[in-house]
Amino acid sequence: MTRKREVHASVKDQRLIEKRRDQMVKGAVTLIKKKGFHRTTTREIAKSSGFSIGTLYEYIKTKEDVLYLVCDSIYDQVRGRLEKVICKENYSIDNLKQAIENYFKVVDEMQDEVLVMYQEVKSLSKDALPYVLKKEVEMVTIFEEIIAGCVKNGYMDLEEKEVELLAHHIFVQGQMWAFRRWSLQKLYSLEEYTTMQTKFLLQGFSIERQI
């Protein structure tokens, strides 16, 4: 099992750590998107984040830690949004549709973070990459759980492998809103994109044809 990567911080105030790291992620994403990970320096990240290089190193140990923080930020947002609509006692098609909508909204709000995470994942070291990939798998697993619940409750008719594949489809279609925004966002609003993708993704799987 891939162990969680601990990002070094000499500061003990957890709320301050979260605040500074949020600033750091936003500052770093802006720079990395323009210059790339390797050409962006920690000093530039510190300046873009609004504090000194010394302060920066109170919250991270290496520049690579920034990509971990970007990944964690996306994951935490996705999980937080989905947990608001997941009804573990009674999984339903409505739960799944709401989860897709909330997930697409997170991707829309964090487009730059999503792009940076995937464009720069190649910059991670071999011992660091598994952690980021594990985070992605965990995000897909959230959808697998909802879909499997719908199957168990008789709302969908899918084999186990189909459940897994549908979860991956949902995950990728959400990311596509960020990857191909240069084209898609000229053609559709987020609401239109979400409605059409939900129809494409779920049509034919619902026993009661609620889609």
PDB file of C-alpha atoms in Angstrom:
ATOM      1  CA  MET A   1       0.000   0.000   0.000  1.00  0.00           C
ATOM      2  CA  THR A   2       1.340   3.455  -0.890  1.00  0.00           C
ATOM      3  CA  ARG A   3       2.011   5.465   2.224  1.00  0.00           C
ATOM      4  CA  LYS A   4       0.871   9.054   2.535  1.00  0.00           C
ATOM      5  CA  ARG A   5       3.637  11.497   1.738  1.00  0.00           C
ATOM      6  CA  GLU A   6       4.275  13.773   4.702  1.00  0.00           C
ATOM      7  CA  VAL A   7       5.167  17.318   3.659  1.00  0.00           C
ATOM      8  CA  HIS A   8       7.566  18.869   6.156  1.00  0.00           C
ATOM      9  CA  ALA A   9       6.497  21.925   8.153  1.00  0.00           C
ATOM     10  CA  SER A  10       8.406  23.457  11.057  1.00  0.00           C
ATOM     11  CA  VAL A  11       5.359  25.521  12.045  1.00  0.00           C
ATOM     12  CA  LYS A  12       2.998  23.818  14.501  1.00  0.00           C
ATOM     13  CA  ASP A  13      -0.157  25.906  14.009  1.00  0.00           C
ATOM     14  CA  GLN A  14      -2.279  23.698  11.732  1.00  0.00           C
ATOM     15  CA  ARG A  15      -4.606  26.492  10.666  1.00  0.00           C
ATOM     16  CA  LEU A  16      -1.657  28.668   9.693  1.00  0.00           C
ATOM     17  CA  ILE A  17      -0.099  25.762   7.803  1.00  0.00           C
ATOM     18  CA  GLU A  18      -3.303  25.302   5.802  1.00  0.00           C
ATOM     19  CA  LYS A  19      -3.565  29.039   5.092  1.00  0.00           C
ATOM     20  CA  ARG A  20       0.047  29.383   3.922  1.00  0.00           C
ATOM     21  CA  ARG A  21      -0.060  26.225   1.841  1.00  0.00           C
ATOM     22  CA  ASP A  22      -3.234  27.373   0.151  1.00  0.00           C
ATOM     23  CA  GLN A  23      -1.433  30.607  -0.774  1.00  0.00           C
ATOM     24  CA  MET A  24       1.543  28.569  -1.923  1.00  0.00           C
ATOM     25  CA  VAL A  25      -0.532  26.314  -4.174  1.00  0.00           C
ATOM     26  CA  LYS A  26      -2.214  29.293  -5.842  1.00  0.00           C
ATOM     27  CA  GLY A  27       1.089  31.124  -6.333  1.00  0.00           C
ATOM     28  CA  ALA A  28       2.923  28.062  -7.604  1.00  0.00           C
ATOM     29  CA  VAL A  29       0.183  27.012 -10.034  1.00  0.00           C
ATOM     30  CA  THR A  30       0.201  30.413 -11.719  1.00  0.00           C
ATOM     31  CA  LEU A  31       3.970  30.247 -12.247  1.00  0.00           C
ATOM     32  CA  ILE A  32       4.240  26.584 -13.197  1.00  0.00           C
ATOM     33  CA  LYS A  33       1.480  26.930 -15.775  1.00  0.00           C
ATOM     34  CA  LYS A  34       3.480  29.686 -17.475  1.00  0.00           C
ATOM     35  CA  LYS A  35       7.066  28.494 -17.011  1.00  0.00           C
ATOM     36  CA  GLY A  36       6.905  24.790 -16.255  1.00  0.00           C
ATOM     37  CA  PHE A  37       7.956  23.068 -13.036  1.00  0.00           C
ATOM     38  CA  HIS A  38      11.700  22.869 -13.687  1.00  0.00           C
ATOM     39  CA  ARG A  39      12.067  26.515 -14.722  1.00  0.00           C
ATOM     40  CA  THR A  40      10.096  27.798 -11.730  1.00  0.00           C
ATOM     41  CA  THR A  41      12.239  28.512  -8.660  1.00  0.00           C
ATOM     42  CA  THR A  42      11.227  28.288  -5.020  1.00  0.00           C
ATOM     43  CA  ARG A  43      12.110  31.967  -4.644  1.00  0.00           C
ATOM     44  CA  GLU A  44       9.607  32.823  -7.379  1.00  0.00           C
ATOM     45  CA  ILE A  45       6.975  30.642  -5.710  1.00  0.00           C
ATOM     46  CA  ALA A  46       7.556  32.430  -2.416  1.00  0.00           C
ATOM     47  CA  LYS A  47       7.218  35.849  -4.034  1.00  0.00           C
ATOM     48  CA  SER A  48       4.087  34.845  -5.931  1.00  0.00           C
ATOM     49  CA  SER A  49       2.636  33.473  -2.685  1.00  0.00           C
ATOM     50  CA  GLY A  50       3.232  36.747  -0.859  1.00  0.00           C
ATOM     51  CA  PHE A  51       5.981  35.789   1.570  1.00  0.00           C
ATOM     52  CA  SER A  52       9.754  35.363   1.837  1.00  0.00           C
ATOM     53  CA  ILE A  53      11.833  32.368   0.782  1.00  0.00           C
ATOM     54  CA  GLY A  54      12.561  31.745   4.468  1.00  0.00           C
ATOM     55  CA  THR A  55       8.865  31.596   5.264  1.00  0.00           C
ATOM     56  CA  LEU A  56       8.310  29.249   2.316  1.00  0.00           C
ATOM     57  CA  TYR A  57      10.708  26.688   3.775  1.00  0.00           C
ATOM     58  CA  GLU A  58       8.803  26.699   7.039  1.00  0.00           C
ATOM     59  CA  TYR A  59       5.975  24.948   5.197  1.00  0.00           C
ATOM     60  CA  ILE A  60       7.736  22.718   2.648  1.00  0.00           C
ATOM     61  CA  LYS A  61      11.085  20.967   2.370  1.00  0.00           C
ATOM     62  CA  THR A  62      11.520  20.740  -1.396  1.00  0.00           C
ATOM     63  CA  LYS A  63       9.981  22.245  -4.517  1.00  0.00           C
ATOM     64  CA  GLU A  64       8.565  18.816  -5.324  1.00  0.00           C
ATOM     65  CA  ASP A  65       6.382  19.117  -2.225  1.00  0.00           C
ATOM     66  CA  VAL A  66       4.379  21.785  -4.066  1.00  0.00           C
ATOM     67  CA  LEU A  67       3.040  19.209  -6.524  1.00  0.00           C
ATOM     68  CA  TYR A  68       1.954  17.057  -3.597  1.00  0.00           C
ATOM     69  CA  LEU A  69       0.086  20.012  -2.162  1.00  0.00           C
ATOM     70  CA  VAL A  70      -1.596  20.702  -5.510  1.00  0.00           C
ATOM     71  CA  CYS A  71      -2.674  17.066  -5.713  1.00  0.00           C
ATOM     72  CA  ASP A  72      -3.926  17.019  -2.121  1.00  0.00           C
ATOM     73  CA  SER A  73      -5.817  20.269  -2.639  1.00  0.00           C
ATOM     74  CA  ILE A  74      -7.715  18.830  -5.609  1.00  0.00           C
ATOM     75  CA  TYR A  75      -8.426  15.561  -3.833  1.00  0.00           C
ATOM     76  CA  ASP A  76      -9.666  17.246  -0.651  1.00  0.00           C
ATOM     77  CA  GLN A  77     -11.981  19.523  -2.648  1.00  0.00           C
ATOM     78  CA  VAL A  78     -13.404  16.591  -4.622  1.00  0.00           C
ATOM     79  CA  ARG A  79     -13.978  14.440  -1.540  1.00  0.00           C
ATOM     80  CA  GLY A  80     -15.516  17.324   0.400  1.00  0.00           C
ATOM     81  CA  ARG A  81     -17.952  18.160  -2.390  1.00  0.00           C
ATOM     82  CA  LEU A  82     -18.980  14.556  -2.999  1.00  0.00           C
ATOM     83  CA  GLU A  83     -19.493  13.736   0.655  1.00  0.00           C
ATOM     84  CA  LYS A  84     -22.154  16.458   0.767  1.00  0.00           C
ATOM     85  CA  VAL A  85     -24.359  14.550  -1.676  1.00  0.00           C
ATOM     86  CA  ILE A  86     -23.467  10.916  -1.004  1.00  0.00           C
ATOM     87  CA  CYS A  87     -26.197   9.056   0.864  1.00  0.00           C
ATOM     88  CA  LYS A  88     -24.532   5.835   1.968  1.00  0.00           C
ATOM     89  CA  GLU A  89     -27.739   4.536   3.467  1.00  0.00           C
ATOM     90  CA  ASN A  90     -29.599   4.802   0.179  1.00  0.00           C
ATOM     91  CA  TYR A  91     -27.445   5.212  -2.935  1.00  0.00           C
ATOM     92  CA  SER A  92     -29.534   6.346  -5.893  1.00  0.00           C
ATOM     93  CA  ILE A  93     -29.278   7.685  -9.445  1.00  0.00           C
ATOM     94  CA  ASP A  94     -29.920  11.152  -8.048  1.00  0.00           C
ATOM     95  CA  ASN A  95     -26.909  10.741  -5.722  1.00  0.00           C
ATOM     96  CA  LEU A  96     -24.749   9.786  -8.678  1.00  0.00           C
ATOM     97  CA  LYS A  97     -25.960  12.662 -10.831  1.00  0.00           C
ATOM     98  CA  GLN A  98     -25.356  15.145  -8.014  1.00  0.00           C
ATOM     99  CA  ALA A  99     -21.894  13.697  -7.424  1.00  0.00           C
ATOM    100  CA  ILE A 100     -21.015  14.141 -11.107  1.00  0.00           C
ATOM    101  CA  GLU A 101     -22.297  17.725 -11.046  1.00  0.00           C
ATOM    102  CA  ASN A 102     -20.291  18.587  -7.923  1.00  0.00           C
ATOM    103  CA  TYR A 103     -17.161  16.937  -9.290  1.00  0.00           C
ATOM    104  CA  PHE A 104     -17.386  18.865 -12.559  1.00  0.00           C
ATOM    105  CA  LYS A 105     -17.799  22.083 -10.555  1.00  0.00           C
ATOM    106  CA  VAL A 106     -14.599  21.350  -8.617  1.00  0.00           C
ATOM    107  CA  VAL A 107     -12.714  20.771 -11.863  1.00  0.00           C
ATOM    108  CA  ASP A 108     -14.107  24.027 -13.236  1.00  0.00           C
ATOM    109  CA  GLU A 109     -13.002  25.955 -10.149  1.00  0.00           C
ATOM    110  CA  MET A 110      -9.569  24.294 -10.081  1.00  0.00           C
ATOM    111  CA  GLN A 111      -8.805  24.138 -13.781  1.00  0.00           C
ATOM    112  CA  ASP A 112      -5.269  25.459 -13.452  1.00  0.00           C
ATOM    113  CA  GLU A 113      -4.456  23.082 -10.597  1.00  0.00           C
ATOM    114  CA  VAL A 114      -5.753  20.121 -12.617  1.00  0.00           C
ATOM    115  CA  LEU A 115      -3.672  21.116 -15.639  1.00  0.00           C
ATOM    116  CA  VAL A 116      -0.503  21.634 -13.613  1.00  0.00           C
ATOM    117  CA  MET A 117      -0.884  18.346 -11.770  1.00  0.00           C
ATOM    118  CA  TYR A 118      -1.124  16.325 -14.959  1.00  0.00           C
ATOM    119  CA  GLN A 119       1.311  18.314 -17.080  1.00  0.00           C
ATOM    120  CA  GLU A 120       3.992  18.154 -14.412  1.00  0.00           C
ATOM    121  CA  VAL A 121       3.468  14.677 -12.977  1.00  0.00           C
ATOM    122  CA  LYS A 122       6.416  13.615 -15.132  1.00  0.00           C
ATOM    123  CA  SER A 123       8.584  15.920 -13.018  1.00  0.00           C
ATOM    124  CA  LEU A 124       8.093  13.808  -9.904  1.00  0.00           C
ATOM    125  CA  SER A 125      10.780  11.382  -8.791  1.00  0.00           C
ATOM    126  CA  LYS A 126      10.166   7.634  -9.005  1.00  0.00           C
ATOM    127  CA  ASP A 127       9.610   7.346  -5.271  1.00  0.00           C
ATOM    128  CA  ALA A 128       7.195  10.291  -5.292  1.00  0.00           C
ATOM    129  CA  LEU A 129       5.031   9.400  -8.284  1.00  0.00           C
ATOM    130  CA  PRO A 130       3.141   6.496  -6.634  1.00  0.00           C
ATOM    131  CA  TYR A 131       1.644   8.848  -4.043  1.00  0.00           C
ATOM    132  CA  VAL A 132       0.149  11.159  -6.663  1.00  0.00           C
ATOM    133  CA  LEU A 133      -1.184   8.204  -8.688  1.00  0.00           C
ATOM    134  CA  LYS A 134      -2.687   6.746  -5.509  1.00  0.00           C
ATOM    135  CA  LYS A 135      -4.576  10.001  -4.946  1.00  0.00           C
ATOM    136  CA  GLU A 136      -6.075   9.781  -8.427  1.00  0.00           C
ATOM    137  CA  VAL A 137      -7.167   6.195  -7.835  1.00  0.00           C
ATOM    138  CA  GLU A 138      -8.823   7.265  -4.581  1.00  0.00           C
ATOM    139  CA  MET A 139     -10.838   9.895  -6.434  1.00  0.00           C
ATOM    140  CA  VAL A 140     -12.046   7.289  -8.930  1.00  0.00           C
ATOM    141  CA  THR A 141     -12.897   4.945  -6.054  1.00  0.00           C
ATOM    142  CA  ILE A 142     -15.373   7.497  -4.687  1.00  0.00           C
ATOM    143  CA  PHE A 143     -17.418   7.119  -7.877  1.00  0.00           C
ATOM    144  CA  GLU A 144     -17.022   3.341  -7.845  1.00  0.00           C
ATOM    145  CA  GLU A 145     -18.596   3.287  -4.394  1.00  0.00           C
ATOM    146  CA  ILE A 146     -21.594   5.346  -5.477  1.00  0.00           C
ATOM    147  CA  ILE A 147     -22.141   3.308  -8.669  1.00  0.00           C
ATOM    148  CA  ALA A 148     -21.785   0.006  -6.805  1.00  0.00           C
ATOM    149  CA  GLY A 149     -24.358   1.266  -4.302  1.00  0.00           C
ATOM    150  CA  CYS A 150     -26.764   2.054  -7.132  1.00  0.00           C
ATOM    151  CA  VAL A 151     -26.283  -1.469  -8.506  1.00  0.00           C
ATOM    152  CA  LYS A 152     -26.832  -3.018  -5.080  1.00  0.00           C
ATOM    153  CA  ASN A 153     -30.035  -1.022  -4.604  1.00  0.00           C
ATOM    154  CA  GLY A 154     -31.352  -2.100  -7.987  1.00  0.00           C
ATOM    155  CA  TYR A 155     -31.074   1.242  -9.790  1.00  0.00           C
ATOM    156  CA  MET A 156     -28.394   0.119 -12.264  1.00  0.00           C
ATOM    157  CA  ASP A 157     -27.455  -3.112 -13.984  1.00  0.00           C
ATOM    158  CA  LEU A 158     -23.673  -3.422 -14.239  1.00  0.00           C
ATOM    159  CA  GLU A 159     -20.974  -6.042 -13.767  1.00  0.00           C
ATOM    160  CA  GLU A 160     -18.084  -5.281 -11.397  1.00  0.00           C
ATOM    161  CA  LYS A 161     -15.672  -4.409 -14.203  1.00  0.00           C
ATOM    162  CA  GLU A 162     -18.300  -2.166 -15.775  1.00  0.00           C
ATOM    163  CA  VAL A 163     -18.683  -0.333 -12.472  1.00  0.00           C
ATOM    164  CA  GLU A 164     -14.946   0.324 -12.416  1.00  0.00           C
ATOM    165  CA  LEU A 165     -14.836   1.461 -16.035  1.00  0.00           C
ATOM    166  CA  LEU A 166     -17.823   3.798 -15.640  1.00  0.00           C
ATOM    167  CA  ALA A 167     -16.116   5.385 -12.631  1.00  0.00           C
ATOM    168  CA  HIS A 168     -12.999   6.013 -14.735  1.00  0.00           C
ATOM    169  CA  HIS A 169     -15.135   7.451 -17.534  1.00  0.00           C
ATOM    170  CA  ILE A 170     -16.759   9.933 -15.166  1.00  0.00           C
ATOM    171  CA  PHE A 171     -13.389  10.942 -13.759  1.00  0.00           C
ATOM    172  CA  VAL A 172     -11.820  11.506 -17.175  1.00  0.00           C
ATOM    173  CA  GLN A 173     -14.790  13.417 -18.603  1.00  0.00           C
ATOM    174  CA  GLY A 174     -14.608  15.782 -15.671  1.00  0.00           C
ATOM    175  CA  GLN A 175     -10.895  16.359 -16.251  1.00  0.00           C
ATOM    176  CA  MET A 176     -11.556  16.948 -19.944  1.00  0.00           C
ATOM    177  CA  TRP A 177     -13.340  20.181 -19.034  1.00  0.00           C
ATOM    178  CA  ALA A 178      -9.911  21.448 -17.938  1.00  0.00           C
ATOM    179  CA  PHE A 179      -7.739  19.706 -20.551  1.00  0.00           C
ATOM    180  CA  ARG A 180      -9.760  20.903 -23.523  1.00  0.00           C
ATOM    181  CA  ARG A 181     -11.123  24.129 -22.128  1.00  0.00           C
ATOM    182  CA  TRP A 182      -9.636  26.071 -25.053  1.00  0.00           C
ATOM    183  CA  SER A 183     -12.281  24.400 -27.230  1.00  0.00           C
ATOM    184  CA  LEU A 184     -15.109  23.145 -25.004  1.00  0.00           C
ATOM    185  CA  GLN A 185     -15.686  26.366 -23.111  1.00  0.00           C
ATOM    186  CA  LYS A 186     -16.266  28.252 -26.337  1.00  0.00           C
ATOM    187  CA  LEU A 187     -19.086  25.865 -27.169  1.00  0.00           C
ATOM    188  CA  TYR A 188     -20.782  25.028 -23.876  1.00  0.00           C
ATOM    189  CA  SER A 189     -21.514  26.449 -20.459  1.00  0.00           C
ATOM    190  CA  LEU A 190     -20.499  24.247 -17.517  1.00  0.00           C
ATOM    191  CA  GLU A 191     -24.166  23.425 -16.939  1.00  0.00           C
ATOM    192  CA  GLU A 192     -24.644  22.347 -20.573  1.00  0.00           C
ATOM    193  CA  TYR A 193     -21.481  20.270 -20.538  1.00  0.00           C
ATOM    194  CA  THR A 194     -22.470  18.580 -17.270  1.00  0.00           C
ATOM    195  CA  THR A 195     -25.997  17.796 -18.464  1.00  0.00           C
ATOM    196  CA  MET A 196     -24.827  16.291 -21.754  1.00  0.00           C
ATOM    197  CA  GLN A 197     -21.979  14.302 -20.224  1.00  0.00           C
ATOM    198  CA  THR A 198     -24.261  12.912 -17.523  1.00  0.00           C
ATOM    199  CA  LYS A 199     -26.684  11.770 -20.211  1.00  0.00           C
ATOM    200  CA  PHE A 200     -23.904  10.193 -22.293  1.00  0.00           C
ATOM    201  CA  LEU A 201     -22.317   8.510 -19.282  1.00  0.00           C
ATOM    202  CA  LEU A 202     -25.419   7.063 -17.662  1.00  0.00           C
ATOM    203  CA  GLN A 203     -27.872   6.513 -20.521  1.00  0.00           C
ATOM    204  CA  GLY A 204     -28.825   2.863 -20.763  1.00  0.00           C
ATOM    205  CA  PHE A 205     -27.462   1.869 -17.340  1.00  0.00           C
ATOM    206  CA  SER A 206     -30.455   2.989 -15.286  1.00  0.00           C
ATOM    207  CA  ILE A 207     -33.058   0.235 -14.883  1.00  0.00           C
ATOM    208  CA  GLU A 208     -35.804   2.773 -14.326  1.00  0.00           C
ATOM    209  CA  ARG A 209     -34.544   4.940 -17.212  1.00  0.00           C
ATOM    210  CA  GLN A 210     -34.354   8.015 -14.974  1.00  0.00           C
ATOM    211  CA  ILE A 211     -31.624   9.688 -17.066  1.00  0.00           C
TER     212      ILE A 211
END
